[in-house]
Short mmCIF file of C-alpha atoms in Angstrom, two decimals:
data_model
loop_
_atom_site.label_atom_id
_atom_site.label_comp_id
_atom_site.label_asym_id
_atom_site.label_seq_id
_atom_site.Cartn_x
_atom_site.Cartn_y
_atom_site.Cartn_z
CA UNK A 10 26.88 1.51 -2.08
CA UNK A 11 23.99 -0.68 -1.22
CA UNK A 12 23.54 -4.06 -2.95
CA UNK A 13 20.25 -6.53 -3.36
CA UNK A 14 20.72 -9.74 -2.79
CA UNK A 15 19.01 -11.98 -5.51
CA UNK A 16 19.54 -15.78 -3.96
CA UNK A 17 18.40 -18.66 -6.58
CA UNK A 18 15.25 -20.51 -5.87
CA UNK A 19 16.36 -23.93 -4.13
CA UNK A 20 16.16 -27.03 -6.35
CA UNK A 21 14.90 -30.41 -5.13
CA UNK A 22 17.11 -33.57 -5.18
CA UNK A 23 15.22 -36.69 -7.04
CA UNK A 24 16.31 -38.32 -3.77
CA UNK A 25 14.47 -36.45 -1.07
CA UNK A 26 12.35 -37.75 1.19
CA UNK A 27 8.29 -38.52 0.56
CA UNK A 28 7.50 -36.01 3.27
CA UNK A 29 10.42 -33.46 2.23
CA UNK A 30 9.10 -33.74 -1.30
CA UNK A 31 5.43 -33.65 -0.52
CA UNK A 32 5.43 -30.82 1.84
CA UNK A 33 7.17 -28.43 -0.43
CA UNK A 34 4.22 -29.60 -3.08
CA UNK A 35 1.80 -28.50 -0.27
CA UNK A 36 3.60 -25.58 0.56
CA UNK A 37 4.60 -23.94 -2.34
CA UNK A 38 3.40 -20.68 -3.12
CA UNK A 39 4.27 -19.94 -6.27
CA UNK A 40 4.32 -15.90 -6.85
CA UNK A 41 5.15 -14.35 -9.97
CA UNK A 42 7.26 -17.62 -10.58
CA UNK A 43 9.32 -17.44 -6.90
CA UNK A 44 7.84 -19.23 -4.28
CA UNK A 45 7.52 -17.74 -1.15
CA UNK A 46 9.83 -19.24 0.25
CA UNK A 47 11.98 -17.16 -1.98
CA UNK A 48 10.54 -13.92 -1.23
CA UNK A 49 11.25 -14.45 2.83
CA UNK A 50 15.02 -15.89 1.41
CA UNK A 51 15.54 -12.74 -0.58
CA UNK A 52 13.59 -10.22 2.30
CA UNK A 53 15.94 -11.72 4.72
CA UNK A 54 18.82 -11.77 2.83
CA UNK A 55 18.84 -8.04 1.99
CA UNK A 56 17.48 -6.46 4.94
CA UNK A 57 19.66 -3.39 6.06
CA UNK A 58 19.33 -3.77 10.04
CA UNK A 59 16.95 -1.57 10.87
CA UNK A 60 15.31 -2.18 14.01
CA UNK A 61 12.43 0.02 13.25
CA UNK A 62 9.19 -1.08 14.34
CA UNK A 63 7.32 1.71 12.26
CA UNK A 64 5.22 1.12 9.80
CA UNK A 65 3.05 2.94 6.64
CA UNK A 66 -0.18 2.23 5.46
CA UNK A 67 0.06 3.94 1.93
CA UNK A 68 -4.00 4.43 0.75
CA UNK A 69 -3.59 4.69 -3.16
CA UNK A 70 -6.87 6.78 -4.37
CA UNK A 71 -5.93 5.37 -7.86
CA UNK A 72 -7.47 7.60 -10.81
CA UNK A 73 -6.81 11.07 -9.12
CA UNK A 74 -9.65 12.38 -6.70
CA UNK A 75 -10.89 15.76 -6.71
CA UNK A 76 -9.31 18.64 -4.55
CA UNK A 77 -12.61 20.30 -4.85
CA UNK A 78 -14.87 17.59 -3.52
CA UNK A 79 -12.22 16.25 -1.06
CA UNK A 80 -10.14 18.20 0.68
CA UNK A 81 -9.80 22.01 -0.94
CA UNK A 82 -13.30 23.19 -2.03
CA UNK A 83 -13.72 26.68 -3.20
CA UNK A 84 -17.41 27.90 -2.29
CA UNK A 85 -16.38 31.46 -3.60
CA UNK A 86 -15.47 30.14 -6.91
CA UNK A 87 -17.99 30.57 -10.08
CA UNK A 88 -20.35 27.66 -10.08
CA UNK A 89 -18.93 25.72 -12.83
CA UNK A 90 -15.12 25.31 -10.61
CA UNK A 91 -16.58 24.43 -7.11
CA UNK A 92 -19.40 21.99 -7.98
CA UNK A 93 -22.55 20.98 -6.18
CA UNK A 94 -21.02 20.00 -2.98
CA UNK A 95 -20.96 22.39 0.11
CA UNK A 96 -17.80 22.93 2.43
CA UNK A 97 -17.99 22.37 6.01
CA UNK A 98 -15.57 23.50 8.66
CA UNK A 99 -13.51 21.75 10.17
CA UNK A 100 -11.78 21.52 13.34
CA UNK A 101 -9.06 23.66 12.62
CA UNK A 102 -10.11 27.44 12.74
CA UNK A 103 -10.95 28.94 9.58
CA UNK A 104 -10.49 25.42 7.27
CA UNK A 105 -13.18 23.76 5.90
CA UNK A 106 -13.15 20.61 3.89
CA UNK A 107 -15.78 19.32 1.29
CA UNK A 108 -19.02 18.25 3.10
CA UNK A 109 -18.30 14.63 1.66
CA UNK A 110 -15.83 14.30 4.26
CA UNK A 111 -17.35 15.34 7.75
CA UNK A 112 -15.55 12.60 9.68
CA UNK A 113 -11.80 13.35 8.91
CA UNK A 114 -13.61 17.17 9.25
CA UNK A 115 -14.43 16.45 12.78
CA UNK A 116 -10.67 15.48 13.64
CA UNK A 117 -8.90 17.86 11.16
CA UNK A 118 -6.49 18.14 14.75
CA UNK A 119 -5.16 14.72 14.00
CA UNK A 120 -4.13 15.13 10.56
CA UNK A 121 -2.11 16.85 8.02
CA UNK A 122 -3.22 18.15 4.88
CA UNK A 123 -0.92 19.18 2.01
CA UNK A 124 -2.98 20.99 -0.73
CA UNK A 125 -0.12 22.19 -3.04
CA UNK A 126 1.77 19.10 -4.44
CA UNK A 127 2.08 18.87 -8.01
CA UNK A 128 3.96 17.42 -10.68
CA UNK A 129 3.79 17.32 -14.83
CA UNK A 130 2.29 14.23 -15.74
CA UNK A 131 -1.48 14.51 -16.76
CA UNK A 132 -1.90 10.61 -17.77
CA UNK A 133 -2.28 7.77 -15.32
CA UNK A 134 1.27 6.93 -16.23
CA UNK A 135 1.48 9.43 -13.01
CA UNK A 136 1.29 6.25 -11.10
CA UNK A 137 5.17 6.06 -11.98
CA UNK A 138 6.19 9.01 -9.50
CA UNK A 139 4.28 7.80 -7.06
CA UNK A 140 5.26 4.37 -6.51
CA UNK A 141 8.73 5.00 -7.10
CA UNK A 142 9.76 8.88 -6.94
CA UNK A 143 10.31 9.29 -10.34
CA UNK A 144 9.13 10.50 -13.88
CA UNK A 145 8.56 7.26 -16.00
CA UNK A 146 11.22 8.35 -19.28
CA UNK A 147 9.78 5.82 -21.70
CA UNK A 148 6.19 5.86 -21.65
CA UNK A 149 6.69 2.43 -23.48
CA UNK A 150 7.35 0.91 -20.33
CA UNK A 151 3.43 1.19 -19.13
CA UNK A 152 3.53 -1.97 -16.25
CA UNK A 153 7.15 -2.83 -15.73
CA UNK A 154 8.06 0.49 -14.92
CA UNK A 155 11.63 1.56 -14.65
CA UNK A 156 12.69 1.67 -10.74
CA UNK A 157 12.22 -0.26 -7.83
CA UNK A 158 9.12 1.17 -5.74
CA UNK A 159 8.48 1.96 -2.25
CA UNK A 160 7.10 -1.26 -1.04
CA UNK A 161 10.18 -2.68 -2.49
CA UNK A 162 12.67 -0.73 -1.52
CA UNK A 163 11.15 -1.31 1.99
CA UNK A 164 11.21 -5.08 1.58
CA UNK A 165 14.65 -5.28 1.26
CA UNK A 166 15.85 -2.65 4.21
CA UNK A 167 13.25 -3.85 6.66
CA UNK A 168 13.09 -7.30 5.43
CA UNK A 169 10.98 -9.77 7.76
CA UNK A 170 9.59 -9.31 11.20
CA UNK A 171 9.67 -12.26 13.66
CA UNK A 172 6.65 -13.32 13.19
CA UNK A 173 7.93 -13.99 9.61
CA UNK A 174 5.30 -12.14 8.02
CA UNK A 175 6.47 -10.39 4.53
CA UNK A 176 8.04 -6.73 4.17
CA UNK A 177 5.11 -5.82 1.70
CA UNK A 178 2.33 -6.57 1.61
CA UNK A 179 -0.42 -5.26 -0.91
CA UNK A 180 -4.47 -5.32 -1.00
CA UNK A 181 -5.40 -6.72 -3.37
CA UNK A 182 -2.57 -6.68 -5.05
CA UNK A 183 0.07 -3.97 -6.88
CA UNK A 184 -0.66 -2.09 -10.14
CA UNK A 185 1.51 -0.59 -12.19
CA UNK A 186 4.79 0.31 -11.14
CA UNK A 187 4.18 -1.15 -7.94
CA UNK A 188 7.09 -4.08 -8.30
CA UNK A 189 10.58 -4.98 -7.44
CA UNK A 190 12.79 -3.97 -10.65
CA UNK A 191 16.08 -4.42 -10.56
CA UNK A 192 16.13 -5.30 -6.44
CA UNK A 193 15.01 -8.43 -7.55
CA UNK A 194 11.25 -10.61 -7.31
CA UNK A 195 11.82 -11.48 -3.91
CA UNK A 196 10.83 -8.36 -2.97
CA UNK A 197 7.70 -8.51 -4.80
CA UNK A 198 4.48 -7.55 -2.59
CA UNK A 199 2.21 -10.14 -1.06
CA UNK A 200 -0.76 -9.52 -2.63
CA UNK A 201 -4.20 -10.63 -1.03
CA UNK A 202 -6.56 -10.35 -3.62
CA UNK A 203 -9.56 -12.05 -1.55
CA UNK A 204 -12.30 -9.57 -0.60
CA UNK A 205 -11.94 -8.78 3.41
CA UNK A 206 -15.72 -7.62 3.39
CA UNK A 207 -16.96 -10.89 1.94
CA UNK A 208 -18.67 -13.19 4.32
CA UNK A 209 -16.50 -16.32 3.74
CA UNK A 210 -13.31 -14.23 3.36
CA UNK A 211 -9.82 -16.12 3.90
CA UNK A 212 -6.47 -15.43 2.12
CA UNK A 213 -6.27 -18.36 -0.34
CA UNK A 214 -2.32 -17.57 -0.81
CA UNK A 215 -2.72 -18.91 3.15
CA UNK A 216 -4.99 -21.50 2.33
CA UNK A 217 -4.17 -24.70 0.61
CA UNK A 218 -6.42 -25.58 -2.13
CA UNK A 219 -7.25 -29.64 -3.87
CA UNK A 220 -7.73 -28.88 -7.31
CA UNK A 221 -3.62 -27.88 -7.50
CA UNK A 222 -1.93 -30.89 -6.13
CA UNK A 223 1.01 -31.72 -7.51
CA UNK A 224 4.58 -30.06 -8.19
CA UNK A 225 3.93 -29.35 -11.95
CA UNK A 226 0.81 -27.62 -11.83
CA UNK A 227 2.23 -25.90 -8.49
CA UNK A 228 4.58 -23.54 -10.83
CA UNK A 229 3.26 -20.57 -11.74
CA UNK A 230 0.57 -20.84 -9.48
CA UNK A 231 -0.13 -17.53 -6.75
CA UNK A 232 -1.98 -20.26 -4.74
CA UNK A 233 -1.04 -22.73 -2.11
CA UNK A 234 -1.63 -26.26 -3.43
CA UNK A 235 -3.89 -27.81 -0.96
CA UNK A 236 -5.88 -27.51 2.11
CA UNK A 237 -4.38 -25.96 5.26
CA UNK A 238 -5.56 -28.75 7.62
CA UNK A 239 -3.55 -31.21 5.11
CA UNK A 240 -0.43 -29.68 5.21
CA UNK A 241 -0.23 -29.02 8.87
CA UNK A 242 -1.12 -33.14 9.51
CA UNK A 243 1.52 -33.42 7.18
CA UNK A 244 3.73 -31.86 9.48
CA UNK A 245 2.85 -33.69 12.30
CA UNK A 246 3.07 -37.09 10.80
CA UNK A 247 6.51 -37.06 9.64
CA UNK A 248 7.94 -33.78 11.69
CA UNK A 249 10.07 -33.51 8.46
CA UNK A 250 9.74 -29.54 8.65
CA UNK A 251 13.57 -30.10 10.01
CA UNK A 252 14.65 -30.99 6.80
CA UNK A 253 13.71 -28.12 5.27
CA UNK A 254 15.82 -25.22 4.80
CA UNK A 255 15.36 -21.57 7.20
CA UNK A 256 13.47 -19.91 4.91
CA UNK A 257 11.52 -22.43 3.35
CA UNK A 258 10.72 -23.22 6.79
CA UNK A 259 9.61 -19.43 6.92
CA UNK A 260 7.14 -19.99 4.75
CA UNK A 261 5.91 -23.23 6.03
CA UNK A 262 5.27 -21.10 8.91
CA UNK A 263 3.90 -18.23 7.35
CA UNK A 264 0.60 -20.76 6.17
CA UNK A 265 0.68 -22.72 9.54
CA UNK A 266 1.76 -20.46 12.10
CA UNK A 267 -0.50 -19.16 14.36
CA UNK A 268 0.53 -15.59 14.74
CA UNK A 269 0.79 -15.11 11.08
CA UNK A 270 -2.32 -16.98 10.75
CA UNK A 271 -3.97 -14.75 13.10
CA UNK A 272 -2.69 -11.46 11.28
CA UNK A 273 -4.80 -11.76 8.61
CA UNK A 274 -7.81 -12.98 10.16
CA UNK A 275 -10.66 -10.10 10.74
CA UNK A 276 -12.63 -12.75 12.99
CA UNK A 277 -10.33 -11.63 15.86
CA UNK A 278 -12.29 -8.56 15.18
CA UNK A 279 -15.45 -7.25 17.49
CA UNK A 280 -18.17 -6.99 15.67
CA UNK A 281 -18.36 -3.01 16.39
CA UNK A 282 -14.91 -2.50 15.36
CA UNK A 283 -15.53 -3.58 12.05
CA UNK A 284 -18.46 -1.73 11.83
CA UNK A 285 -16.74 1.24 12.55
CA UNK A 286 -14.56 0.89 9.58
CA UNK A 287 -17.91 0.23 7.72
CA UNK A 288 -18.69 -3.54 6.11
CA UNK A 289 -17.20 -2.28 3.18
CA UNK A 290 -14.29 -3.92 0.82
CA UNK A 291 -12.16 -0.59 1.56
CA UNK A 292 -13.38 -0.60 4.83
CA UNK A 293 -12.12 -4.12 5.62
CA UNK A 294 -8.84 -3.98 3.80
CA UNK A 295 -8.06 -0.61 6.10
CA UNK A 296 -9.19 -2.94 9.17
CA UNK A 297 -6.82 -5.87 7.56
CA UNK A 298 -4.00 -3.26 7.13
CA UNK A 299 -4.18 -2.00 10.54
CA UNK A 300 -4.18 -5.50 11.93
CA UNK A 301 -0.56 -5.89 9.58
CA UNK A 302 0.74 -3.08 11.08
CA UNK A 303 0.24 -4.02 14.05
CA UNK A 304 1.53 -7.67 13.78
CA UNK A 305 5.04 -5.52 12.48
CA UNK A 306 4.85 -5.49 8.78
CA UNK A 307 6.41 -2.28 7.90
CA UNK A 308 4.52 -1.08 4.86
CA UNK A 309 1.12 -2.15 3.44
CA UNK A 310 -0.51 -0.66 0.34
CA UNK A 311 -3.89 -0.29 -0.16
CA UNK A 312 -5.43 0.35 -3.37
CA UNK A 313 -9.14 2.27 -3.54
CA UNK A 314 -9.46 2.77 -7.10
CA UNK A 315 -12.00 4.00 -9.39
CA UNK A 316 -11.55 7.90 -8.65
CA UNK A 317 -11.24 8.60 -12.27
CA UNK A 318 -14.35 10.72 -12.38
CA UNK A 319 -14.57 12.18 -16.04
CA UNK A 320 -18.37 12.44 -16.34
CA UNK A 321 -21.33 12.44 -13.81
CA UNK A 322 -18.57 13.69 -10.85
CA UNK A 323 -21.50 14.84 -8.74
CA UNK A 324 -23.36 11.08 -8.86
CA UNK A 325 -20.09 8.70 -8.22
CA UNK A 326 -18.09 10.65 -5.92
CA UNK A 327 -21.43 11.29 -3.34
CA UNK A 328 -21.24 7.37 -2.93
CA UNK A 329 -17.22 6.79 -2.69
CA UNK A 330 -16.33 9.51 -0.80
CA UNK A 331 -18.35 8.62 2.70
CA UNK A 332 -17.25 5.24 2.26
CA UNK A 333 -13.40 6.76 2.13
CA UNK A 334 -14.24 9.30 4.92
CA UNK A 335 -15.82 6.63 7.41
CA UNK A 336 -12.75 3.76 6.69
CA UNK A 337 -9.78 6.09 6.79
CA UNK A 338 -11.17 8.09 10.08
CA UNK A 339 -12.06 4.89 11.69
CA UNK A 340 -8.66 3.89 10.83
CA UNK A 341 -7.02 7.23 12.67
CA UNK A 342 -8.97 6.96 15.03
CA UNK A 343 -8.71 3.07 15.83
CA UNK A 344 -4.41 3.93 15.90
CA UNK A 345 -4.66 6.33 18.58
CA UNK A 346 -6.92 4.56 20.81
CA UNK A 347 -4.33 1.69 20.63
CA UNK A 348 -1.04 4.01 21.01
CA UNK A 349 0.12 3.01 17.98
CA UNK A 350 -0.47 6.54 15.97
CA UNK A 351 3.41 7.57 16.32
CA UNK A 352 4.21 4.04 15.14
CA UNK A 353 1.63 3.59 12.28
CA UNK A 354 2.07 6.55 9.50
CA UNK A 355 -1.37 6.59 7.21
CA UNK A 356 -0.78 8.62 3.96
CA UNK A 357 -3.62 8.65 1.56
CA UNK A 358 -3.47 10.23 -2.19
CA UNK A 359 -4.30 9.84 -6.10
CA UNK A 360 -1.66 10.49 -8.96
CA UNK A 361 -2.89 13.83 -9.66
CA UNK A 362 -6.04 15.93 -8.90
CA UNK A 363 -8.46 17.06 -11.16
CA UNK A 364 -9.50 20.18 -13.47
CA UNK A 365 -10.99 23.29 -11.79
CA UNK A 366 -13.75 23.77 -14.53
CA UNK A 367 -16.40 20.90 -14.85
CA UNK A 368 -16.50 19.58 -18.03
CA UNK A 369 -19.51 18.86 -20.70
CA UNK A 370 -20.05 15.54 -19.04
CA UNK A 371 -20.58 16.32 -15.54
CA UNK A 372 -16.83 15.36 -14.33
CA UNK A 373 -13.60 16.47 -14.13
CA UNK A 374 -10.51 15.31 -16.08
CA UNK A 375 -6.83 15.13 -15.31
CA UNK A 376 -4.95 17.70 -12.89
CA UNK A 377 -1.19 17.41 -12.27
CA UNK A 378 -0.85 21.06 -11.32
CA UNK A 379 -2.81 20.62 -8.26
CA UNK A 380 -3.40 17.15 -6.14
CA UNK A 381 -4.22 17.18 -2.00
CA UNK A 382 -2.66 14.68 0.03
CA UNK A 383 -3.61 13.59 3.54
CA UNK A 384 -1.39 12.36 6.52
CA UNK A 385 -2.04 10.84 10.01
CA UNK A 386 0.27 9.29 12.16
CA UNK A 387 4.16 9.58 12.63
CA UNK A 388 6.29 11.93 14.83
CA UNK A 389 4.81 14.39 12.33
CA UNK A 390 3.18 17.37 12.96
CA UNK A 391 -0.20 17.15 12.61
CA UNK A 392 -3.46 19.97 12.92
CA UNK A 393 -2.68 21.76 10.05
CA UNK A 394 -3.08 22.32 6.50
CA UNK A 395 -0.18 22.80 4.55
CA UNK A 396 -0.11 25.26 1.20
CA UNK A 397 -2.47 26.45 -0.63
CA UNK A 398 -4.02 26.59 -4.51
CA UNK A 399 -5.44 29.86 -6.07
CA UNK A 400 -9.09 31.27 -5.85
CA UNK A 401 -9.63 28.49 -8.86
CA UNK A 402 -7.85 25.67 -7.40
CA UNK A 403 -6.12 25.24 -10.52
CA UNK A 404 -2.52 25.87 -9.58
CA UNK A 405 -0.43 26.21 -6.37
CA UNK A 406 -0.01 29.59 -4.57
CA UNK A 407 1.76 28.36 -1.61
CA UNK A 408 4.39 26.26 -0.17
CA UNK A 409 4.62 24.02 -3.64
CA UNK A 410 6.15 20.78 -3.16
CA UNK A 411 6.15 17.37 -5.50
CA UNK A 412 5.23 13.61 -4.99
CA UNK A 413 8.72 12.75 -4.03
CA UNK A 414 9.08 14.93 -1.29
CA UNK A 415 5.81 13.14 0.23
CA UNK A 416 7.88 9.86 -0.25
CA UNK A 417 10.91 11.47 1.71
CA UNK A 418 8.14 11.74 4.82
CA UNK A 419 7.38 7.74 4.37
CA UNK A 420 11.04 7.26 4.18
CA UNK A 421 12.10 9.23 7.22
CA UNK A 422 9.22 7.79 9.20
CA UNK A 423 10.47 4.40 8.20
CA UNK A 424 14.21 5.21 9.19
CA UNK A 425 15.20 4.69 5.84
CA UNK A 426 17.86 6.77 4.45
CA UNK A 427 16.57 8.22 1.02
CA UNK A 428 19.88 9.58 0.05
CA UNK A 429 21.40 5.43 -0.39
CA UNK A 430 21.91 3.83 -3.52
CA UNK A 431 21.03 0.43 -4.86
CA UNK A 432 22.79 -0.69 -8.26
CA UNK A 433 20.55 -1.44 -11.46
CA UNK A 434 20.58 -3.90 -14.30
CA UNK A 435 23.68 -2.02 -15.80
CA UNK A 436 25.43 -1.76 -12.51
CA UNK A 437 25.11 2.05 -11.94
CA UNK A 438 24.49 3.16 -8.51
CA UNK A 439 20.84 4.31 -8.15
CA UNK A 440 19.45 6.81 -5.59
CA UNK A 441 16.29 5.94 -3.83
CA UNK A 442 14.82 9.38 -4.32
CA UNK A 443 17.26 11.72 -6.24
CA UNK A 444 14.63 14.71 -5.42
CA UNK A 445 14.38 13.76 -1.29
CA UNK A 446 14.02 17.57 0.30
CA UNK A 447 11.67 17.03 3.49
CA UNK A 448 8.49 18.61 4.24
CA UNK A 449 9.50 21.55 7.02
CA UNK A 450 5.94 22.16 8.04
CA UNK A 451 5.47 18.45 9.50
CA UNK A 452 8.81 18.75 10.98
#
C-alpha cells in the first residue's frame, strides 16, 4: 500500500544568519499556509519513481458545454433540440461537428471524440467525479471535496522534474475539488492566477513584490515578498543559498532560476505563434501550458469556464466557442509540429452536457446523461469518434462509458497505476479510481 509523505514545514532558529533569515523572508511563498518550499519538500518526498516524461494538459470547460453546439449536433432533429447552429463535416468520412468548431473539424484525423460518457449528477457538484473519479457522498462537502484529485495524485507519483518546476500546476488556479485531501497540501497545485494575454503579464508567485516585506506579513501570503532583482542580489552578496536546506533551495531556484524562469515566460514566444493560439486569456494559458509541458511538468490544468449556458445559448456560445476551437487546435497542432504529440496528452471536457430541448430562455440546462469529450495526443488512437447518443442527443446509444474511465486514459498515459492505493485520514487504504476499466477503442 502506497503512503504520502506529509514532512513539517521547517522552523527558523532565532540564531540564523541575517542573510539565512532574510532570504527565506524574500523567498517565501506562502501557499495555502505551506510555503513552497514545502510543496517541492512534500512533491519530492512522495514521488513514486516514475521516469515518465509524459505529460496532460487537462482543459476543464467548467459549467458543461453543449453536445449539440460542440461536438454532436443533430441537424435531423426537430428545431427546438438542434438549435440555430449548422453542422459541418469533418475530416473523418461521414462525421460532422457543429459549425462553431471548423478548426478541430479540419483535423478531426488527429483527435478522438467520445460522445457517450455519462454519469448521474445534474448539479455542478459534477465537478467532484471529474477531478477525482468519484461521486461526491455528502453534498455538504461543496469545496473541500472528499478525495485527493488528479493533479494531486500526480504530484505525489511524478513529483518534481529537474528543472524543479512543480508536479501541478493550475491556470489560474483550482476550483472545487481540485486539491490535495488527505495526500497532504504539499501537493496542492501551483496556481498562476495572472492573465497570460495581458500586456504586462508575469507570474507574481515568481515575482517578488515591496509592499510584503517582512516574515509576519509573509504568512498566509500566495505572493513572493519582494522584487525578483532583490532577492537574486541577495544571493550574490552573501552566497548564503548554501545554508539553506535542498528543497528550500528548490524553491529559491524555482523564482531565480533561469530555466524555470523561462517556463513561464510567453516572451520566448514568436509573435505568430501566439497569434495562432489567438491573443486571448484561454488562448495564452493553452500557449503557457504547452510551454509547461514541455519544460517536463507532468500535468497542467486549465480552467475555461463560463459554459453554463441556461438562457440566450445561441448569443454566448457563437463568441466562446471560436475562441475554444482556434486555442485548442493551435494547441494540437503546435504538439505535433514539435514531436511532442505522443508525449503531451490534451483532454478537454465540462462536468456534464446539456438538455436536448431548448428551454424558455434561449439555453440549455443541465445534462448528465449525455456529455462529449475530446482527446489529442498520447499513444492513443486517434481519427475517430467514439459512441454515439440517440436521434435526440439526450441519452447514449452506443459504447456508454463514465468520467472515470476517461481518467483511467490520463492515468495510463501518465504511467500511473490506477489500481494503487493511498491511505486516508482514518487510515483505510484508498483506490485511485475504484471504477478504472480502459477505453478499448483508443487502445
Amino acid at each position: 500500500m502506497r503512503k504520502s509523505a506529509v514532512p513539517s514545514a521547517d522552523c527558523l532558529n532565532d540564531d540564523v544568519s541575517w542573510s539565512r533569515r532574510d532570504l527565506l523572508r524574500m523567498g517565501g511563498m506562502a501557499i495555502g499556509g505551506l510555503t513552497l518550499a514545502d510543496i517541492l519538500r512534500g512533491q519530492a518526498a512522495g514521488q513514486g519513481g516514475t521516469s515518465s516524461k509524459t505529460s496532460v494538459i487537462f482543459v476543464r470547460l467548467g459549467g458543461g458545454p453543449s453536445q449539440f453546439e460542440t461536438y454532436d449536433p443533430k441537424p435531423q432533429a426537430p428545431a427546438e433540440y438542434r438549435g440555430v447552429f449548422k453542422p459541418t463535416p469533418t475530416k473523418l468520412p461521414g462525421v460532422q461537428f457543429c459549425e462553431l468548431l471548423p478548426r478541430q473539424a479540419a483535423m478531426a484525423d488527429q483527435i478522438a471524440v467520445i460522445r457517450s460518457v455519462h454519469h448521474e449528477q445534474a448539479s455542478h457538484i459534477a465537478e467532484h467525479i471529474l477531478e477525482t473519479g468519484y461521486d461526491l457522498v455528502n453534498s455538504g462537502n461543496t469545496r473541500a471535496g472528499e478525495m485527493p484529485s488528479v493533479g494531486s495524485i500526480v504530484s505525489h507519483e511524478r513529483g518534481l522534474n529537474p528543472a524543479g518546476l512543480p508536479g501541478y500546476v493550475a491556470l489560474p488556479t483550482i476550483f472545487a475539488y481540485a486539491g490535495a485531501h488527505y495526500l497532504g497540501s504539499e501537493h496542492q497545485s501551483f496556481g498562476v492566477r495572472d492573465d497570460p494575454n495581458a500586456p504586462d503579464f508575469k507570474v507574481s508567485n515568481l515575482s517578488l513584490n515591496e509592499k510584503y516585506s517582512t516574515l509576519d506579513r509573509l504568512q498566509g501570503r500566495r505572493q513572493l515578498l519582494s522584487q525578483l532583482d532583490t532577492m537574486k542580489r541577495a544571493r550574490d552578496l552573501h552566497g548564503s543559498t548554501a545554508a539553506l536546506d535542498k528543497f528550500t533551495e528548490q524553491a529559491f531556484n524555482l523564482v531565480t532560476g533561469e530555466q524555470a524562469q523561462r517556463a513561464f515566460d510567453l516572451r520566448q514566444e514568436p509573435e505568430a505563434i501566439r497569434d495562432r493560439y489567438g491573443r486571448t486569456t484561454l488562448g495564452q494559458r493553452l500557449l503557457l501550458a504547452r510551454r509547461l509541458a514541455e519544460s517536463g511538468v507532468p500535468f497542467i490544468t486549465v480552467r475555461d469556464g463560463a459554459w453554463d449556458d441556461h438562457a440566450d445559448l445561441a448569443g454566448k456560445i457563437s463568441v466562446r466557442a471560436p475562441i475554444y476551437d482556434q486555442a485548442v487546435s493551435a494547441l494540437i497542432q503546435d504538439l505535433q509540429e514539435r514531436g511532442l504529440a505522443e508525449q503531451v496528452l490534451v483532454l478537454a471536457m465540462g462536468e456534464f452536457g446539456r438538455t436536448p430541448r431548448i428551454n424558455a430562455m434561449g439555453g440549455r440546462d443541465h445534462w448528465p446523461a449525455v456529455n462529449s469529450v475530446m482527446l489529442a495526443g498520447g499513444k492513443f488512437k486517434m481519427g475517430q469518434v467514439i459512441g454515439a447518443t440517440d436521434a435526440e442527443g439526450a441519452h447514449v446509444a452506443e459504447a456508454a462509458y463514465r468520467p472515470q474511465n476517461v481518467l483511467a486514459m490520463l492515468y495510463r498515459h501518465l504511467g500511473i497505476d490506477a489500481g494503487m492505493t493511498f491511505p486516508d485520514y482514518f487510515g483505510r487504504p484508498r483506490y485511485v479510481l475504484e471504477e478504472r476499466e480502459e477505453i478499448r477503442e483508443l487502445l
